[in-house]
Amino acid sequence: MPKIDIDAAPLRRGSIYPEPYASQMAGRSSRRLGDLAGLTQFGANIVYLEPGAVASLRHWHLNEDEFAIVLTGTLILAEDSGETPMRPGDCAAWKAGVPVGHRFVNRTDAPASFLVVGSKAPAEVATYTEVDLKLFIAGGKARATYHDGSDWAGPRNLAPQGGKE
Amino acid sequence: MPKIDIDAAPLRRGSIYPEPYASQMAGRSSRRLGDLAGLTQFGANIVYLEPGAVASLRHWHLNEDEFAIVLTGTLILAEDSGETPMRPGDCAAWKAGVPVGHRFVNRTDAPASFLVVGSKAPAEVATYTEVDLKLFIAGGKARATYHDGSDWAGPRNLAPQGGKE
């Protein structure tokens, strides 16, 4: 398979999060390059963040390893354990099951982007560490619960987990 | 897990290939960032190619998806199907089991590097398309055969597979 035509991967917006979190992802878009190339074992997506945008809620994955490299601009890696500025070529990784919430934030006046790679487990659980939300993801669908497993019925914040934001 | 300290990943040289192919990989080195961060589901390695160096023999994987993005310099993606210049930000991917041999070559006077991600299958078969070699890889060890499965006993070239090199 030759070089990937990046612009041929649809620019995706939107979110699997329930509101009000989905709307907080405005300014985020992505292209799924691995899917475009027919890969099935892991995803390889470029995520674009406009000034002020965030890539996700702060979260960790139960079953899927994750790796990211900054491509353009300057990002803040905001984790429960603290914040780190990230520039092009800087990398970070999160082993499946390690409960350290993390997300990328663009606090600059310029666009930024990163490549993120994640395994494709048959079923995944994402736990959010600043809001009382868990997503059970399988077959392309997501079911939302609170951390205690009860059905999600609206936003609840959690106590701060560290890392000023 | 915070930002990865790239320089903390050992700079690896050497090759699992039998000679004379191992020596042809001089000028190639790599850092295994995913391993350093404790990832087990896929590898994420930065490969550095000095001027004139090649990243591998031209090959394809039976079981493991592969994805690459050029980080610095200019590389040639040399495949059985042709050649493509690749610059920073350019990506390519190879779905497991698709028999298209590929490798990166640095034909410039400057160093170049790329990030490569590959699944970690319990056992893997790499088939080389310019030389009569197959490697069966499991448990960190590689067994070499000819394409017909008989034990490898020295180099044999194959008919050219396309792509001038």
Short mmCIF file of C-alpha atoms in Angstrom, two decimals:
data_model
loop_
_atom_site.label_atom_id
_atom_site.label_comp_id
_atom_site.label_asym_id
_atom_site.label_seq_id
_atom_site.Cartn_x
_atom_site.Cartn_y
_atom_site.Cartn_z
CA MET A 1 0.00 0.00 0.00
CA PRO A 2 1.53 3.34 -0.94
CA LYS A 3 1.70 6.63 0.90
CA ILE A 4 -1.63 7.56 2.50
CA ASP A 5 -3.57 10.41 0.91
CA ILE A 6 -4.34 12.13 4.21
CA ASP A 7 -6.94 14.46 2.70
CA ALA A 8 -8.85 11.40 1.44
CA ALA A 9 -9.67 10.43 5.04
CA PRO A 10 -12.94 12.14 5.97
CA LEU A 11 -12.56 15.02 8.45
CA ARG A 12 -14.63 13.82 11.39
CA ARG A 13 -16.27 16.07 13.97
CA GLY A 14 -18.70 15.23 16.72
CA SER A 15 -18.31 13.03 19.78
CA ILE A 16 -19.60 9.85 21.39
CA TYR A 17 -19.99 11.78 24.67
CA PRO A 18 -23.40 12.70 26.06
CA GLU A 19 -24.15 16.42 26.40
CA PRO A 20 -22.92 18.75 27.77
CA TYR A 21 -19.56 17.06 27.09
CA ALA A 22 -20.04 16.56 23.35
CA SER A 23 -20.35 20.32 22.81
CA GLN A 24 -17.11 20.85 24.73
CA MET A 25 -15.31 19.02 21.90
CA ALA A 26 -16.06 21.81 19.39
CA GLY A 27 -12.80 22.77 17.70
CA ARG A 28 -11.65 19.15 17.58
CA SER A 29 -11.61 17.16 14.36
CA SER A 30 -9.80 14.03 13.22
CA ARG A 31 -8.86 11.85 10.28
CA ARG A 32 -8.73 8.06 10.69
CA LEU A 33 -5.71 7.13 8.60
CA GLY A 34 -5.38 3.53 9.75
CA ASP A 35 -9.01 2.79 8.91
CA LEU A 36 -8.54 4.39 5.50
CA ALA A 37 -5.60 2.04 4.86
CA GLY A 38 -7.60 -1.02 5.95
CA LEU A 39 -5.85 -1.60 9.28
CA THR A 40 -7.97 -3.49 11.82
CA GLN A 41 -5.61 -4.13 14.76
CA PHE A 42 -5.09 -0.55 15.88
CA GLY A 43 -6.34 2.90 15.00
CA ALA A 44 -3.99 5.65 13.81
CA ASN A 45 -5.75 9.00 13.78
CA ILE A 46 -4.57 12.56 13.30
CA VAL A 47 -6.41 14.86 15.69
CA TYR A 48 -6.58 18.59 14.92
CA LEU A 49 -7.21 21.10 17.71
CA GLU A 50 -8.16 24.69 16.98
CA PRO A 51 -7.01 27.38 19.45
CA GLY A 52 -8.68 26.70 22.79
CA ALA A 53 -9.89 23.23 21.83
CA VAL A 54 -9.53 20.02 23.82
CA ALA A 55 -9.09 16.53 22.38
CA SER A 56 -11.24 14.70 24.91
CA LEU A 57 -12.38 14.69 28.49
CA ARG A 58 -9.60 13.56 30.80
CA HIS A 59 -9.80 9.75 30.69
CA TRP A 60 -8.02 6.40 30.82
CA HIS A 61 -8.62 3.13 28.94
CA LEU A 62 -9.16 -0.25 30.57
CA ASN A 63 -8.18 -2.53 27.66
CA GLU A 64 -6.41 -0.49 25.01
CA ASP A 65 -2.81 0.76 24.93
CA GLU A 66 -2.50 4.33 23.60
CA PHE A 67 0.44 6.26 22.11
CA ALA A 68 0.62 9.85 20.84
CA ILE A 69 3.13 12.08 19.08
CA VAL A 70 2.67 15.82 18.57
CA LEU A 71 2.86 16.80 14.90
CA THR A 72 2.27 20.57 14.76
CA GLY A 73 1.84 23.41 17.24
CA THR A 74 2.20 23.30 20.99
CA LEU A 75 -0.11 21.30 23.21
CA ILE A 76 -0.56 20.82 26.92
CA LEU A 77 -0.75 17.24 28.10
CA ALA A 78 -3.07 17.58 31.09
CA GLU A 79 -3.01 14.54 33.37
CA ASP A 80 -4.29 13.77 36.86
CA SER A 81 -0.61 13.80 37.84
CA GLY A 82 0.19 17.23 36.36
CA GLU A 83 0.68 19.18 33.14
CA THR A 84 3.40 18.96 30.50
CA PRO A 85 3.97 21.19 27.44
CA MET A 86 4.36 19.06 24.30
CA ARG A 87 5.98 20.19 21.05
CA PRO A 88 6.35 18.51 17.65
CA GLY A 89 8.15 15.19 18.03
CA ASP A 90 7.26 14.85 21.71
CA CYS A 91 5.62 11.52 22.57
CA ALA A 92 3.50 10.10 25.37
CA ALA A 93 1.98 6.69 26.03
CA TRP A 94 -0.59 5.18 28.35
CA LYS A 95 -0.65 1.49 29.15
CA ALA A 96 -4.09 -0.11 29.25
CA GLY A 97 -5.57 -0.30 32.71
CA VAL A 98 -3.38 2.33 34.38
CA PRO A 99 -5.87 4.76 35.94
CA VAL A 100 -4.16 8.04 35.04
CA GLY A 101 -6.59 10.44 33.38
CA HIS A 102 -5.11 12.41 30.49
CA ARG A 103 -6.03 14.66 27.60
CA PHE A 104 -4.48 17.14 25.18
CA VAL A 105 -5.44 20.81 25.33
CA ASN A 106 -4.50 23.60 22.90
CA ARG A 107 -4.03 26.78 24.92
CA THR A 108 -2.25 28.66 22.10
CA ASP A 109 -3.55 31.01 19.41
CA ALA A 110 -2.53 28.63 16.61
CA PRO A 111 -3.87 25.27 15.45
CA ALA A 112 -2.10 22.13 16.65
CA SER A 113 -2.26 18.44 15.80
CA PHE A 114 -1.12 15.06 17.03
CA LEU A 115 -1.13 11.47 15.85
CA VAL A 116 -2.75 9.03 18.27
CA VAL A 117 -2.52 5.25 18.05
CA GLY A 118 -4.79 2.96 20.04
CA SER A 119 -5.36 -0.79 20.03
CA LYS A 120 -8.77 -1.99 18.89
CA ALA A 121 -10.11 -4.17 21.69
CA PRO A 122 -13.46 -5.94 21.09
CA ALA A 123 -14.88 -4.03 24.05
CA GLU A 124 -13.51 -1.03 25.89
CA VAL A 125 -14.24 0.91 29.04
CA ALA A 126 -13.19 4.55 29.23
CA THR A 127 -13.24 6.14 32.68
CA TYR A 128 -13.32 9.92 33.02
CA THR A 129 -11.52 11.40 35.98
CA GLU A 130 -12.92 14.93 36.26
CA VAL A 131 -16.58 14.10 35.71
CA ASP A 132 -18.62 11.14 36.98
CA LEU A 133 -18.78 9.26 33.70
CA LYS A 134 -17.76 5.90 32.32
CA LEU A 135 -18.35 4.73 28.74
CA PHE A 136 -18.73 1.06 27.82
CA ILE A 137 -17.87 0.89 24.13
CA ALA A 138 -18.53 -2.11 21.88
CA GLY A 139 -19.65 -2.58 18.30
CA GLY A 140 -19.34 1.14 17.62
CA LYS A 141 -21.86 2.02 20.35
CA ALA A 142 -21.26 3.62 23.74
CA ARG A 143 -23.29 3.16 26.94
CA ALA A 144 -22.81 5.80 29.63
CA THR A 145 -22.81 5.12 33.37
CA TYR A 146 -21.62 6.84 36.51
CA HIS A 147 -18.43 5.48 38.09
CA ASP A 148 -20.53 3.22 40.34
CA GLY A 149 -22.04 1.52 37.26
CA SER A 150 -25.52 3.02 37.53
CA ASP A 151 -27.11 4.52 34.43
CA TRP A 152 -25.88 8.01 33.58
CA ALA A 153 -28.65 10.58 33.95
CA GLY A 154 -26.90 13.93 33.69
CA PRO A 155 -23.60 15.61 34.50
CA ARG A 156 -21.94 15.34 37.90
CA ASN A 157 -18.49 16.74 38.60
CA LEU A 158 -15.91 14.93 40.69
CA ALA A 159 -13.39 16.29 43.15
CA PRO A 160 -10.35 17.74 41.32
CA GLN A 161 -7.78 15.08 40.39
CA GLY A 162 -4.73 17.33 40.16
CA GLY A 163 -3.34 19.25 37.22
CA LYS A 164 -4.64 22.81 37.02
CA GLU A 165 -7.02 23.35 34.12
CA MET B 1 2.28 8.35 32.33
CA PRO B 2 3.90 11.62 31.34
CA LYS B 3 5.79 12.64 28.24
CA ILE B 4 8.30 10.01 27.14
CA ASP B 5 11.99 10.80 27.68
CA ILE B 6 13.06 9.68 24.20
CA ASP B 7 16.76 9.68 25.03
CA ALA B 8 16.05 7.25 27.89
CA ALA B 9 15.12 4.53 25.36
CA PRO B 10 18.31 2.62 24.49
CA LEU B 11 19.63 3.33 20.98
CA ARG B 12 19.47 -0.11 19.38
CA ARG B 13 21.63 -1.28 16.50
CA GLY B 14 22.02 -4.72 14.99
CA SER B 15 19.53 -6.93 13.20
CA ILE B 16 17.72 -10.25 13.50
CA TYR B 17 18.69 -10.98 9.86
CA PRO B 18 21.29 -13.58 8.96
CA GLU B 19 24.41 -12.32 7.20
CA PRO B 20 25.02 -10.84 4.69
CA TYR B 21 21.74 -8.98 5.33
CA ALA B 22 22.47 -7.92 8.93
CA SER B 23 25.52 -5.96 7.78
CA GLN B 24 23.39 -4.17 5.19
CA MET B 25 21.48 -2.56 8.08
CA ALA B 26 24.53 -0.52 9.19
CA GLY B 27 23.45 3.10 9.51
CA ARG B 28 20.10 2.11 11.01
CA SER B 29 19.30 2.52 14.69
CA SER B 30 16.10 2.69 16.68
CA ARG B 31 14.51 3.54 20.01
CA ARG B 32 11.59 1.47 21.30
CA LEU B 33 9.37 4.10 22.89
CA GLY B 34 6.29 1.94 23.41
CA ASP B 35 8.31 -0.71 25.23
CA LEU B 36 9.90 1.99 27.41
CA ALA B 37 6.41 3.18 28.39
CA GLY B 38 5.25 -0.35 29.22
CA LEU B 39 2.97 -0.87 26.20
CA THR B 40 2.47 -4.52 25.27
CA GLN B 41 -0.17 -4.47 22.51
CA PHE B 42 1.85 -2.71 19.83
CA GLY B 43 5.37 -1.42 19.31
CA ALA B 44 6.07 2.26 18.64
CA ASN B 45 9.67 2.75 17.56
CA ILE B 46 11.58 5.69 16.16
CA VAL B 47 13.95 4.50 13.43
CA TYR B 48 16.94 6.68 12.50
CA LEU B 49 18.57 6.30 9.08
CA GLU B 50 21.97 7.80 8.31
CA PRO B 51 22.64 8.96 4.74
CA GLY B 52 22.53 5.91 2.47
CA ALA B 53 21.00 3.64 5.11
CA VAL B 54 18.02 1.32 4.72
CA ALA B 55 15.51 0.46 7.45
CA SER B 56 15.05 -3.18 6.50
CA LEU B 57 15.01 -5.63 3.64
CA ARG B 58 11.89 -5.22 1.54
CA HIS B 59 9.27 -7.32 3.38
CA TRP B 60 5.65 -7.83 4.37
CA HIS B 61 4.06 -9.13 7.59
CA LEU B 62 1.62 -12.02 7.79
CA ASN B 63 -0.06 -11.22 11.12
CA GLU B 64 0.83 -7.69 12.14
CA ASP B 65 -0.61 -4.39 10.89
CA GLU B 66 2.06 -1.70 10.38
CA PHE B 67 1.87 2.11 10.21
CA ALA B 68 4.63 4.69 9.68
CA ILE B 69 4.97 8.47 9.69
CA VAL B 70 8.09 10.32 8.57
CA LEU B 71 9.46 12.60 11.30
CA THR B 72 12.61 14.22 9.88
CA GLY B 73 14.43 14.30 6.55
CA THR B 74 13.32 12.83 3.25
CA LEU B 75 12.92 9.11 2.70
CA ILE B 76 12.07 6.88 -0.23
CA LEU B 77 9.34 4.35 0.38
CA ALA B 78 10.48 1.51 -1.89
CA GLU B 79 7.75 -1.05 -2.53
CA ASP B 80 7.28 -3.93 -4.97
CA SER B 81 4.70 -1.67 -6.60
CA GLY B 82 6.98 1.37 -7.03
CA GLU B 83 8.75 4.16 -5.19
CA THR B 84 7.38 7.21 -3.36
CA PRO B 85 9.26 10.14 -1.80
CA MET B 86 8.13 10.72 1.79
CA ARG B 87 8.58 13.92 3.78
CA PRO B 88 7.83 14.80 7.42
CA GLY B 89 4.16 14.21 8.17
CA ASP B 90 3.72 11.75 5.30
CA CYS B 91 2.19 8.43 6.38
CA ALA B 92 1.96 4.90 5.02
CA ALA B 93 0.33 1.71 6.28
CA TRP B 94 0.42 -1.99 5.48
CA LYS B 95 -2.40 -4.30 6.44
CA ALA B 96 -1.31 -7.69 7.79
CA GLY B 97 -1.22 -10.40 5.17
CA VAL B 98 -1.11 -8.18 2.09
CA PRO B 99 1.96 -9.40 0.17
CA VAL B 100 3.42 -6.04 -0.86
CA GLY B 101 7.10 -5.80 0.04
CA HIS B 102 8.17 -2.41 1.37
CA ARG B 103 11.03 -0.61 3.07
CA PHE B 104 12.34 2.89 3.76
CA VAL B 105 15.60 4.04 2.20
CA ASN B 106 17.52 7.26 2.89
CA ARG B 107 19.11 8.39 -0.40
CA THR B 108 19.89 11.90 0.85
CA ASP B 109 23.02 13.39 2.43
CA ALA B 110 21.22 14.13 5.72
CA PRO B 111 19.89 11.90 8.50
CA ALA B 112 16.21 11.01 8.46
CA SER B 113 13.82 9.34 10.87
CA PHE B 114 10.36 7.85 11.05
CA LEU B 115 7.99 6.49 13.68
CA VAL B 116 6.77 2.95 13.01
CA VAL B 117 3.92 1.23 14.83
CA GLY B 118 3.32 -2.50 14.57
CA SER B 119 0.97 -4.87 16.37
CA LYS B 120 2.56 -7.47 18.63
CA ALA B 121 1.26 -10.84 17.44
CA PRO B 122 2.28 -13.92 19.47
CA ALA B 123 3.98 -15.26 16.33
CA GLU B 124 4.88 -13.52 13.12
CA VAL B 125 6.10 -14.43 9.65
CA ALA B 126 8.02 -11.83 7.66
CA THR B 127 8.47 -12.57 3.98
CA TYR B 128 11.21 -10.79 2.02
CA THR B 129 10.49 -10.05 -1.61
CA GLU B 130 13.90 -9.33 -3.11
CA VAL B 131 15.80 -12.19 -1.49
CA ASP B 132 14.71 -15.78 -0.86
CA LEU B 133 14.15 -15.41 2.86
CA LYS B 134 11.34 -15.82 5.35
CA LEU B 135 11.64 -15.27 9.11
CA PHE B 136 9.40 -17.06 11.61
CA ILE B 137 9.49 -14.90 14.73
CA ALA B 138 8.22 -15.96 18.16
CA GLY B 139 9.37 -15.42 21.73
CA GLY B 140 12.01 -12.95 20.61
CA LYS B 141 13.72 -15.51 18.37
CA ALA B 142 13.78 -15.75 14.57
CA ARG B 143 14.07 -18.90 12.42
CA ALA B 144 15.14 -18.35 8.80
CA THR B 145 13.84 -20.37 5.85
CA TYR B 146 13.65 -20.01 2.09
CA HIS B 147 10.25 -19.11 0.64
CA ASP B 148 9.49 -22.81 0.14
CA GLY B 149 9.88 -23.43 3.89
CA SER B 150 13.20 -25.29 3.71
CA ASP B 151 15.98 -24.26 6.10
CA TRP B 152 17.90 -21.18 5.02
CA ALA B 153 21.50 -22.02 4.13
CA GLY B 154 22.85 -18.87 2.51
CA PRO B 155 21.76 -15.95 0.36
CA ARG B 156 19.72 -16.39 -2.82
CA ASN B 157 18.36 -13.46 -4.78
CA LEU B 158 14.90 -13.44 -6.35
CA ALA B 159 13.70 -11.99 -9.61
CA PRO B 160 13.19 -8.20 -9.29
CA GLN B 161 9.75 -7.32 -7.87
CA GLY B 162 9.44 -3.82 -9.32
CA GLY B 163 10.54 -0.49 -7.88
CA LYS B 164 14.00 0.54 -9.00
CA GLU B 165 16.56 0.42 -6.20
#
